[in-house]
Amino acid sequence: MTLTSHPAAPTSLPIGSDADLAWVRHQVRRLAGELGFGLVQQTKLVTAASELARNTLIHGGGGQAEITPLADGPTRGLRLAFADTGPGIHDLDLAMTDGYTTGNGLGLGLSGAKRLMDEFAVDTRPGEGTVVTVTAWVTGTGTGTPDARRVFR
């Protein structure tokens, strides 16, 4: 399920510094544009990537981002996975609550990323780390898919 003009394997990027966060945002925007995402969708993707990459750095102690171009027939998309080996999320339901934060932010990182993407999944185990995977699909309107592709685990 890959595009012929893009590699089948994900592009893996380290997340260990603020400079890495900027590089992740740049690569997400570049690929989103190449895949045909509209400006609104590109902004949503970059915003979600920025939030999740920052969480990976701050709360997970660093890790990596994997960026994967997708194709399902004529439908194109972009999957982003953010992985760390940090402390994990001890109470995922609480962490997904708007306004809840363990840092100095607004507490909208995870819940905000979920709202911005078409698909959203979290795999976390206390003491073993966290992987947050989000996917967005290109639509003709550039505003996100109106269908039932939203996933939360």
PDB file of C-alpha atoms in Angstrom:
ATOM      1  CA  MET A   1       0.000   0.000   0.000  1.00  0.00           C
ATOM      2  CA  THR A   2       2.557   2.560  -1.141  1.00  0.00           C
ATOM      3  CA  LEU A   3       2.869   5.164  -3.810  1.00  0.00           C
ATOM      4  CA  THR A   4       5.218   4.444  -6.677  1.00  0.00           C
ATOM      5  CA  SER A   5       6.921   7.819  -6.267  1.00  0.00           C
ATOM      6  CA  HIS A   6       7.619   7.230  -2.563  1.00  0.00           C
ATOM      7  CA  PRO A   7       9.543   4.512  -0.744  1.00  0.00           C
ATOM      8  CA  ALA A   8       7.559   1.600   0.686  1.00  0.00           C
ATOM      9  CA  ALA A   9       9.366   1.818   4.000  1.00  0.00           C
ATOM     10  CA  PRO A  10       8.710   4.643   6.414  1.00  0.00           C
ATOM     11  CA  THR A  11      11.169   7.496   6.744  1.00  0.00           C
ATOM     12  CA  SER A  12      12.545   7.383  10.274  1.00  0.00           C
ATOM     13  CA  LEU A  13      13.629  10.624  11.927  1.00  0.00           C
ATOM     14  CA  PRO A  14      15.264  10.999  15.348  1.00  0.00           C
ATOM     15  CA  ILE A  15      13.633  13.158  18.003  1.00  0.00           C
ATOM     16  CA  GLY A  16      16.226  14.290  20.507  1.00  0.00           C
ATOM     17  CA  SER A  17      16.317  18.085  20.283  1.00  0.00           C
ATOM     18  CA  ASP A  18      14.318  21.156  19.269  1.00  0.00           C
ATOM     19  CA  ALA A  19      16.144  21.088  15.930  1.00  0.00           C
ATOM     20  CA  ASP A  20      14.782  17.588  15.344  1.00  0.00           C
ATOM     21  CA  LEU A  21      11.250  18.868  16.007  1.00  0.00           C
ATOM     22  CA  ALA A  22      11.700  21.477  13.285  1.00  0.00           C
ATOM     23  CA  TRP A  23      13.001  18.821  10.870  1.00  0.00           C
ATOM     24  CA  VAL A  24      10.019  16.542  11.551  1.00  0.00           C
ATOM     25  CA  ARG A  25       7.605  19.427  10.861  1.00  0.00           C
ATOM     26  CA  HIS A  26       9.464  20.286   7.653  1.00  0.00           C
ATOM     27  CA  GLN A  27       9.400  16.706   6.369  1.00  0.00           C
ATOM     28  CA  VAL A  28       5.703  16.259   7.188  1.00  0.00           C
ATOM     29  CA  ARG A  29       4.800  19.478   5.360  1.00  0.00           C
ATOM     30  CA  ARG A  30       6.948  18.534   2.344  1.00  0.00           C
ATOM     31  CA  LEU A  31       5.457  15.046   2.004  1.00  0.00           C
ATOM     32  CA  ALA A  32       1.910  16.276   2.606  1.00  0.00           C
ATOM     33  CA  GLY A  33       2.302  18.754  -0.236  1.00  0.00           C
ATOM     34  CA  GLU A  34       3.731  16.089  -2.542  1.00  0.00           C
ATOM     35  CA  LEU A  35       0.816  13.763  -1.753  1.00  0.00           C
ATOM     36  CA  GLY A  36      -1.763  16.430  -2.667  1.00  0.00           C
ATOM     37  CA  PHE A  37      -3.016  17.485   0.757  1.00  0.00           C
ATOM     38  CA  GLY A  38      -4.666  20.901   0.689  1.00  0.00           C
ATOM     39  CA  LEU A  39      -3.286  23.766   2.763  1.00  0.00           C
ATOM     40  CA  VAL A  40      -5.769  23.231   5.617  1.00  0.00           C
ATOM     41  CA  GLN A  41      -4.932  19.519   5.783  1.00  0.00           C
ATOM     42  CA  GLN A  42      -1.200  20.260   5.627  1.00  0.00           C
ATOM     43  CA  THR A  43      -1.576  22.650   8.561  1.00  0.00           C
ATOM     44  CA  LYS A  44      -3.475  20.027  10.560  1.00  0.00           C
ATOM     45  CA  LEU A  45      -0.818  17.406   9.830  1.00  0.00           C
ATOM     46  CA  VAL A  46       2.054  19.699  10.783  1.00  0.00           C
ATOM     47  CA  THR A  47       0.264  20.829  13.950  1.00  0.00           C
ATOM     48  CA  ALA A  48      -0.410  17.254  15.061  1.00  0.00           C
ATOM     49  CA  ALA A  49       3.160  16.225  14.190  1.00  0.00           C
ATOM     50  CA  SER A  50       4.559  19.146  16.158  1.00  0.00           C
ATOM     51  CA  GLU A  51       2.485  18.314  19.258  1.00  0.00           C
ATOM     52  CA  LEU A  52       3.276  14.606  19.149  1.00  0.00           C
ATOM     53  CA  ALA A  53       6.973  15.107  18.429  1.00  0.00           C
ATOM     54  CA  ARG A  54       7.230  17.547  21.342  1.00  0.00           C
ATOM     55  CA  ASN A  55       5.492  15.026  23.625  1.00  0.00           C
ATOM     56  CA  THR A  56       7.981  12.392  22.460  1.00  0.00           C
ATOM     57  CA  LEU A  57      10.866  14.680  23.371  1.00  0.00           C
ATOM     58  CA  ILE A  58       9.568  16.150  26.629  1.00  0.00           C
ATOM     59  CA  HIS A  59       7.588  13.306  28.183  1.00  0.00           C
ATOM     60  CA  GLY A  60       9.289  10.330  26.535  1.00  0.00           C
ATOM     61  CA  GLY A  61      12.863  11.570  26.731  1.00  0.00           C
ATOM     62  CA  GLY A  62      13.234  11.474  22.957  1.00  0.00           C
ATOM     63  CA  GLY A  63      12.606   8.795  20.387  1.00  0.00           C
ATOM     64  CA  GLN A  64      11.744   8.716  16.736  1.00  0.00           C
ATOM     65  CA  ALA A  65       9.127   9.660  14.185  1.00  0.00           C
ATOM     66  CA  GLU A  66       8.222   7.429  11.283  1.00  0.00           C
ATOM     67  CA  ILE A  67       6.550   9.069   8.297  1.00  0.00           C
ATOM     68  CA  THR A  68       4.855   6.754   5.803  1.00  0.00           C
ATOM     69  CA  PRO A  69       3.132   7.801   2.564  1.00  0.00           C
ATOM     70  CA  LEU A  70       0.086   5.589   1.916  1.00  0.00           C
ATOM     71  CA  ALA A  71      -2.063   4.657  -1.059  1.00  0.00           C
ATOM     72  CA  ASP A  72      -5.278   2.675  -0.992  1.00  0.00           C
ATOM     73  CA  GLY A  73      -6.316   2.557  -4.623  1.00  0.00           C
ATOM     74  CA  PRO A  74      -6.705   6.193  -5.674  1.00  0.00           C
ATOM     75  CA  THR A  75      -6.797   7.358  -2.039  1.00  0.00           C
ATOM     76  CA  ARG A  76      -3.559   8.814  -0.676  1.00  0.00           C
ATOM     77  CA  GLY A  77      -2.614   9.430   2.904  1.00  0.00           C
ATOM     78  CA  LEU A  78       0.158   9.968   5.393  1.00  0.00           C
ATOM     79  CA  ARG A  79       0.775   7.927   8.538  1.00  0.00           C
ATOM     80  CA  LEU A  80       2.897   9.359  11.343  1.00  0.00           C
ATOM     81  CA  ALA A  81       4.125   7.246  14.246  1.00  0.00           C
ATOM     82  CA  PHE A  82       5.914   8.735  17.260  1.00  0.00           C
ATOM     83  CA  ALA A  83       7.726   6.250  19.500  1.00  0.00           C
ATOM     84  CA  ASP A  84       9.661   6.588  22.726  1.00  0.00           C
ATOM     85  CA  THR A  85      10.949   4.283  25.452  1.00  0.00           C
ATOM     86  CA  GLY A  86      10.053   6.671  28.270  1.00  0.00           C
ATOM     87  CA  PRO A  87       7.853   6.091  31.305  1.00  0.00           C
ATOM     88  CA  GLY A  88       4.681   5.448  29.301  1.00  0.00           C
ATOM     89  CA  ILE A  89       1.292   6.980  30.025  1.00  0.00           C
ATOM     90  CA  HIS A  90      -0.059   5.722  33.336  1.00  0.00           C
ATOM     91  CA  ASP A  91      -3.659   6.887  32.817  1.00  0.00           C
ATOM     92  CA  LEU A  92      -4.467   7.211  29.122  1.00  0.00           C
ATOM     93  CA  ASP A  93      -8.068   8.318  29.684  1.00  0.00           C
ATOM     94  CA  LEU A  94      -6.856  11.170  31.888  1.00  0.00           C
ATOM     95  CA  ALA A  95      -4.085  12.065  29.421  1.00  0.00           C
ATOM     96  CA  MET A  96      -6.703  12.323  26.652  1.00  0.00           C
ATOM     97  CA  THR A  97      -8.760  14.817  28.658  1.00  0.00           C
ATOM     98  CA  ASP A  98      -8.572  18.385  27.329  1.00  0.00           C
ATOM     99  CA  GLY A  99      -6.678  20.561  29.755  1.00  0.00           C
ATOM    100  CA  TYR A 100      -4.853  17.750  31.563  1.00  0.00           C
ATOM    101  CA  THR A 101      -1.097  18.269  31.554  1.00  0.00           C
ATOM    102  CA  THR A 102       1.912  16.898  33.374  1.00  0.00           C
ATOM    103  CA  GLY A 103       4.049  19.751  32.067  1.00  0.00           C
ATOM    104  CA  ASN A 104       3.740  23.450  31.394  1.00  0.00           C
ATOM    105  CA  GLY A 105       1.522  23.194  28.314  1.00  0.00           C
ATOM    106  CA  LEU A 106      -2.187  23.682  27.755  1.00  0.00           C
ATOM    107  CA  GLY A 107      -2.980  19.980  27.928  1.00  0.00           C
ATOM    108  CA  LEU A 108      -4.203  19.779  24.333  1.00  0.00           C
ATOM    109  CA  GLY A 109      -1.391  17.755  22.713  1.00  0.00           C
ATOM    110  CA  LEU A 110      -2.877  14.250  22.563  1.00  0.00           C
ATOM    111  CA  SER A 111      -6.531  15.260  22.454  1.00  0.00           C
ATOM    112  CA  GLY A 112      -5.794  18.001  19.932  1.00  0.00           C
ATOM    113  CA  ALA A 113      -3.853  15.635  17.656  1.00  0.00           C
ATOM    114  CA  LYS A 114      -6.739  13.182  17.832  1.00  0.00           C
ATOM    115  CA  ARG A 115      -9.206  15.839  16.656  1.00  0.00           C
ATOM    116  CA  LEU A 116      -6.945  16.899  13.778  1.00  0.00           C
ATOM    117  CA  MET A 117      -6.383  13.442  12.285  1.00  0.00           C
ATOM    118  CA  ASP A 118      -8.593  10.879  10.559  1.00  0.00           C
ATOM    119  CA  GLU A 119      -7.160   7.959  12.541  1.00  0.00           C
ATOM    120  CA  PHE A 120      -5.538   7.975  15.976  1.00  0.00           C
ATOM    121  CA  ALA A 121      -4.110   5.174  18.117  1.00  0.00           C
ATOM    122  CA  VAL A 122      -1.992   5.032  21.270  1.00  0.00           C
ATOM    123  CA  ASP A 123      -0.015   2.018  22.434  1.00  0.00           C
ATOM    124  CA  THR A 124       1.484   2.658  25.846  1.00  0.00           C
ATOM    125  CA  ARG A 125       2.744   0.587  28.735  1.00  0.00           C
ATOM    126  CA  PRO A 126       3.955   2.112  31.983  1.00  0.00           C
ATOM    127  CA  GLY A 127       7.720   1.776  32.176  1.00  0.00           C
ATOM    128  CA  GLU A 128       8.030   0.649  28.535  1.00  0.00           C
ATOM    129  CA  GLY A 129       7.219   3.709  26.445  1.00  0.00           C
ATOM    130  CA  THR A 130       4.560   4.975  24.091  1.00  0.00           C
ATOM    131  CA  VAL A 131       3.772   4.836  20.385  1.00  0.00           C
ATOM    132  CA  VAL A 132       1.213   7.297  19.030  1.00  0.00           C
ATOM    133  CA  THR A 133       0.145   6.639  15.442  1.00  0.00           C
ATOM    134  CA  VAL A 134      -1.966   9.061  13.421  1.00  0.00           C
ATOM    135  CA  THR A 135      -3.143   8.943   9.832  1.00  0.00           C
ATOM    136  CA  ALA A 136      -4.663  11.549   7.544  1.00  0.00           C
ATOM    137  CA  TRP A 137      -6.193  10.909   4.125  1.00  0.00           C
ATOM    138  CA  VAL A 138      -6.237  13.359   1.217  1.00  0.00           C
ATOM    139  CA  THR A 139      -9.716  14.684   0.484  1.00  0.00           C
ATOM    140  CA  GLY A 140     -10.985  16.890  -2.310  1.00  0.00           C
ATOM    141  CA  THR A 141     -12.040  19.637   0.085  1.00  0.00           C
ATOM    142  CA  GLY A 142      -8.762  19.909   1.982  1.00  0.00           C
ATOM    143  CA  THR A 143     -10.605  19.865   5.316  1.00  0.00           C
ATOM    144  CA  GLY A 144     -10.294  16.228   6.438  1.00  0.00           C
ATOM    145  CA  THR A 145     -12.407  13.159   5.796  1.00  0.00           C
ATOM    146  CA  PRO A 146     -16.049  13.283   6.845  1.00  0.00           C
ATOM    147  CA  ASP A 147     -16.328   9.476   7.068  1.00  0.00           C
ATOM    148  CA  ALA A 148     -15.975   7.102  10.011  1.00  0.00           C
ATOM    149  CA  ARG A 149     -12.215   6.480   9.741  1.00  0.00           C
ATOM    150  CA  ARG A 150     -11.512   7.946  13.173  1.00  0.00           C
ATOM    151  CA  VAL A 151      -9.980   5.334  15.437  1.00  0.00           C
ATOM    152  CA  PHE A 152      -9.090   5.578  19.110  1.00  0.00           C
ATOM    153  CA  ARG A 153      -7.599   2.685  21.008  1.00  0.00           C
TER     154      ARG A 153
END
